[in-house]
Amino acid sequence: MTTLLTLVRHGETDWNAQRRIQGSTDIPLNDTGRSQAAATALLLGRRRFDAVVASPLSRAFETGAIIARHLGLPEPATHPGLAERSYGEAEGLTDTEVAQRYPHDDVPGRESRSALLARATETLAEIAVRFDAGSVVVATHGAVIRAVVNAAAPGTADRYTTPIRNGSVHSFRWDPERFRAELVRFDDPLDEVSEQTGDESFAEQNPLERR
């Protein structure tokens, strides 16, 4: 039986707003991030879910908790495999600062993309087995979601052209026979209170709202 996994990126933090790399550093949501999580929860309320599972990092856990409360579900279970990619000594820096300090892209202590994908895949497999044939919200991080999206649909989420925005929703069916996720929807909900919002309203930008 297949399990539907709905991956949600956490809401905004102050480091997101400052364009600083967070990685494994535990930076909490700011007020905009909480509003984004609440807005995404409203949209997800149109679907049925059995559980919420979250990264142990507070920005993702709080996002998951906001969603769980709205859905009438218990507080999220946590799984360390959902934590953000570790960026080693790049954490706390901007992309410009990283390029200046590490011009050859050799950042000490940074988790490789292959290692990230391996643990993300293993983690999603565990969640899919635990909630077999169910529907689960997974509150996690941008690099984790990007790795899973690109594994399911190569080239879909290019780092430079396709941002994984705060509060965005990406839905997958887990295929137990091939041990991989099949991309169902590549959604991009933008909260109208976000500074990055374009001219469209939240409803116009969000495919979930239009369904």
CSV table of C-alpha atoms in Angstrom, one decimal:
chain,number,residue,atom,x,y,z
A,1,MET,CA,0.0,0.0,0.0
A,2,THR,CA,1.2,3.5,-0.8
A,3,THR,CA,1.5,6.3,1.8
A,4,LEU,CA,1.0,9.9,1.0
A,5,LEU,CA,3.8,12.1,2.4
A,6,THR,CA,3.1,15.8,2.4
A,7,LEU,CA,6.4,17.6,3.0
A,8,VAL,CA,6.1,21.2,4.4
A,9,ARG,CA,9.0,23.6,4.7
A,10,HIS,CA,9.1,25.4,8.0
A,11,GLY,CA,8.0,29.0,8.3
A,12,GLU,CA,10.4,32.0,8.2
A,13,THR,CA,13.1,32.7,10.8
A,14,ASP,CA,15.2,35.8,11.4
A,15,TRP,CA,18.1,34.0,9.7
A,16,ASN,CA,15.9,33.3,6.7
A,17,ALA,CA,15.0,37.0,6.5
A,18,GLN,CA,18.8,37.9,6.7
A,19,ARG,CA,19.7,35.2,4.1
A,20,ARG,CA,21.9,33.4,6.6
A,21,ILE,CA,22.6,29.7,6.2
A,22,GLN,CA,20.9,27.8,9.1
A,23,GLY,CA,21.6,24.2,8.6
A,24,SER,CA,21.8,22.3,11.9
A,25,THR,CA,21.8,25.6,13.9
A,26,ASP,CA,18.5,25.7,15.9
A,27,ILE,CA,16.9,29.1,14.9
A,28,PRO,CA,13.2,29.6,16.0
A,29,LEU,CA,10.4,30.8,13.9
A,30,ASN,CA,9.7,34.6,13.8
A,31,ASP,CA,6.2,36.0,13.8
A,32,THR,CA,6.1,35.9,10.0
A,33,GLY,CA,7.0,32.3,10.1
A,34,ARG,CA,4.2,31.5,12.5
A,35,SER,CA,1.8,33.3,10.3
A,36,GLN,CA,3.0,31.3,7.3
A,37,ALA,CA,2.6,28.0,9.2
A,38,ALA,CA,-0.9,29.0,10.2
A,39,ALA,CA,-1.8,29.9,6.6
A,40,THR,CA,-0.5,26.6,5.3
A,41,ALA,CA,-2.4,24.8,8.0
A,42,LEU,CA,-5.6,26.3,6.8
A,43,LEU,CA,-5.0,25.0,3.3
A,44,LEU,CA,-4.0,21.5,4.5
A,45,GLY,CA,-7.2,21.5,6.6
A,46,ARG,CA,-9.1,20.7,3.4
A,47,ARG,CA,-7.4,17.3,3.3
A,48,ARG,CA,-7.5,14.3,5.7
A,49,PHE,CA,-4.3,13.5,7.5
A,50,ASP,CA,-3.4,10.8,10.1
A,51,ALA,CA,-0.4,12.3,11.7
A,52,VAL,CA,2.3,15.0,11.7
A,53,VAL,CA,6.0,14.1,11.9
A,54,ALA,CA,8.6,16.8,12.3
A,55,SER,CA,12.3,17.6,12.4
A,56,PRO,CA,13.5,18.1,15.9
A,57,LEU,CA,14.8,21.6,15.1
A,58,SER,CA,12.5,24.1,16.7
A,59,ARG,CA,11.6,26.0,13.5
A,60,ALA,CA,10.2,22.8,11.9
A,61,PHE,CA,8.7,21.4,15.0
A,62,GLU,CA,6.8,24.5,15.8
A,63,THR,CA,5.6,24.6,12.1
A,64,GLY,CA,4.4,21.0,12.5
A,65,ALA,CA,2.8,21.8,15.9
A,66,ILE,CA,0.8,24.7,14.4
A,67,ILE,CA,-0.4,22.5,11.6
A,68,ALA,CA,-1.2,19.6,13.9
A,69,ARG,CA,-3.4,21.8,16.2
A,70,HIS,CA,-5.3,23.1,13.2
A,71,LEU,CA,-5.9,19.5,11.9
A,72,GLY,CA,-6.9,18.3,15.4
A,73,LEU,CA,-4.0,15.9,15.5
A,74,PRO,CA,-1.6,15.1,18.4
A,75,GLU,CA,1.7,17.0,18.7
A,76,PRO,CA,4.2,16.0,16.1
A,77,ALA,CA,6.4,13.0,16.6
A,78,THR,CA,10.0,13.9,15.8
A,79,HIS,CA,12.6,12.1,13.7
A,80,PRO,CA,16.3,13.2,13.6
A,81,GLY,CA,16.5,12.1,9.9
A,82,LEU,CA,14.3,15.1,9.0
A,83,ALA,CA,16.8,17.7,10.3
A,84,GLU,CA,18.2,20.2,7.9
A,85,ARG,CA,21.4,19.5,6.0
A,86,SER,CA,24.5,20.4,8.1
A,87,TYR,CA,26.5,23.1,6.5
A,88,GLY,CA,29.4,22.9,8.8
A,89,GLU,CA,31.4,26.1,9.1
A,90,ALA,CA,29.1,27.9,6.6
A,91,GLU,CA,26.3,28.1,9.2
A,92,GLY,CA,25.5,31.6,10.2
A,93,LEU,CA,27.0,33.1,7.0
A,94,THR,CA,25.4,34.5,3.9
A,95,ASP,CA,26.0,33.0,0.4
A,96,THR,CA,28.3,35.9,-0.3
A,97,GLU,CA,30.3,35.3,2.8
A,98,VAL,CA,30.6,31.6,2.0
A,99,ALA,CA,31.9,32.4,-1.5
A,100,GLN,CA,34.5,34.7,-0.1
A,101,ARG,CA,35.8,32.3,2.6
A,102,TYR,CA,35.5,29.1,0.5
A,103,PRO,CA,36.0,30.1,-3.1
A,104,HIS,CA,36.5,26.4,-4.1
A,105,ASP,CA,33.3,25.4,-2.4
A,106,ASP,CA,35.2,23.2,0.1
A,107,VAL,CA,33.2,24.1,3.3
A,108,PRO,CA,34.6,22.1,6.3
A,109,GLY,CA,32.0,19.9,8.0
A,110,ARG,CA,29.3,20.3,5.4
A,111,GLU,CA,27.1,17.2,4.8
A,112,SER,CA,27.3,15.9,1.3
A,113,ARG,CA,24.2,15.9,-0.9
A,114,SER,CA,24.4,12.1,-1.3
A,115,ALA,CA,24.5,11.6,2.5
A,116,LEU,CA,21.5,14.0,2.8
A,117,LEU,CA,19.5,12.1,0.2
A,118,ALA,CA,20.4,8.8,1.8
A,119,ARG,CA,19.1,9.7,5.2
A,120,ALA,CA,16.1,11.5,3.9
A,121,THR,CA,15.1,8.5,1.9
A,122,GLU,CA,15.6,6.1,4.8
A,123,THR,CA,13.6,8.4,7.1
A,124,LEU,CA,10.7,8.7,4.7
A,125,ALA,CA,10.7,4.9,4.3
A,126,GLU,CA,10.4,4.5,8.0
A,127,ILE,CA,7.6,7.0,8.2
A,128,ALA,CA,5.8,5.3,5.3
A,129,VAL,CA,6.0,1.9,7.0
A,130,ARG,CA,4.8,3.3,10.3
A,131,PHE,CA,1.8,5.0,8.7
A,132,ASP,CA,1.2,2.4,5.9
A,133,ALA,CA,-1.5,3.5,3.5
A,134,GLY,CA,-2.0,6.7,5.5
A,135,SER,CA,-1.5,10.4,4.9
A,136,VAL,CA,1.2,12.2,6.9
A,137,VAL,CA,2.3,15.8,7.1
A,138,VAL,CA,6.1,16.0,7.3
A,139,ALA,CA,7.5,19.3,8.7
A,140,THR,CA,11.1,19.6,7.5
A,141,HIS,CA,13.6,21.8,5.8
A,142,GLY,CA,14.5,23.3,2.4
A,143,ALA,CA,17.5,21.1,1.5
A,144,VAL,CA,15.7,18.0,2.6
A,145,ILE,CA,12.7,18.7,0.4
A,146,ARG,CA,14.9,19.8,-2.5
A,147,ALA,CA,16.8,16.5,-2.3
A,148,VAL,CA,13.6,14.4,-2.3
A,149,VAL,CA,12.0,16.4,-5.1
A,150,ASN,CA,15.1,16.1,-7.3
A,151,ALA,CA,15.4,12.4,-6.7
A,152,ALA,CA,11.7,11.9,-7.6
A,153,ALA,CA,11.8,14.3,-10.6
A,154,PRO,CA,15.4,15.1,-11.6
A,155,GLY,CA,16.0,18.8,-12.3
A,156,THR,CA,12.6,19.9,-11.0
A,157,ALA,CA,14.0,21.9,-8.0
A,158,ASP,CA,17.1,23.6,-9.3
A,159,ARG,CA,18.7,25.5,-6.4
A,160,TYR,CA,19.1,28.8,-8.3
A,161,THR,CA,15.8,28.9,-10.3
A,162,THR,CA,13.3,27.1,-8.1
A,163,PRO,CA,13.2,28.2,-4.5
A,164,ILE,CA,11.7,25.9,-1.8
A,165,ARG,CA,9.9,28.7,0.0
A,166,ASN,CA,9.0,28.9,3.7
A,167,GLY,CA,5.6,27.2,4.2
A,168,SER,CA,5.7,25.5,0.8
A,169,VAL,CA,4.0,22.1,0.4
A,170,HIS,CA,5.3,19.2,-1.7
A,171,SER,CA,3.3,16.0,-1.9
A,172,PHE,CA,4.7,12.5,-2.6
A,173,ARG,CA,3.4,8.9,-2.8
A,174,TRP,CA,5.9,6.5,-1.3
A,175,ASP,CA,6.6,3.5,-3.5
A,176,PRO,CA,7.7,0.6,-1.3
A,177,GLU,CA,8.7,-1.6,-4.2
A,178,ARG,CA,11.2,0.9,-5.6
A,179,PHE,CA,12.1,2.4,-2.2
A,180,ARG,CA,11.5,6.0,-3.5
A,181,ALA,CA,9.1,8.8,-3.4
A,182,GLU,CA,6.9,9.6,-6.4
A,183,LEU,CA,6.2,13.3,-6.8
A,184,VAL,CA,2.4,14.0,-6.8
A,185,ARG,CA,2.3,17.8,-6.5
A,186,PHE,CA,5.0,20.5,-6.5
A,187,ASP,CA,3.2,23.3,-4.7
A,188,ASP,CA,4.5,26.6,-3.6
A,189,PRO,CA,2.3,28.3,-1.1
A,190,LEU,CA,3.4,31.9,-0.4
A,191,ASP,CA,2.0,33.6,2.6
A,192,GLU,CA,0.6,37.0,1.8
A,193,VAL,CA,2.3,38.4,4.9
A,194,SER,CA,5.7,37.4,3.6
A,195,GLU,CA,8.1,40.0,2.3
A,196,GLN,CA,8.8,37.8,-0.7
A,197,THR,CA,5.2,37.6,-1.9
A,198,GLY,CA,4.6,38.9,-5.5
A,199,ASP,CA,1.5,40.7,-6.8
A,200,GLU,CA,-0.7,37.6,-6.6
A,201,SER,CA,-2.7,36.8,-3.4
A,202,PHE,CA,-1.9,33.7,-1.3
A,203,ALA,CA,-4.9,31.9,-2.9
A,204,GLU,CA,-3.8,32.8,-6.4
A,205,GLN,CA,-0.2,31.6,-5.8
A,206,ASN,CA,-1.1,28.4,-4.0
A,207,PRO,CA,-2.2,25.4,-6.1
A,208,LEU,CA,-3.8,23.8,-3.0
A,209,GLU,CA,-6.2,26.8,-2.8
A,210,ARG,CA,-7.2,26.3,-6.4
A,211,ARG,CA,-8.1,22.6,-6.1
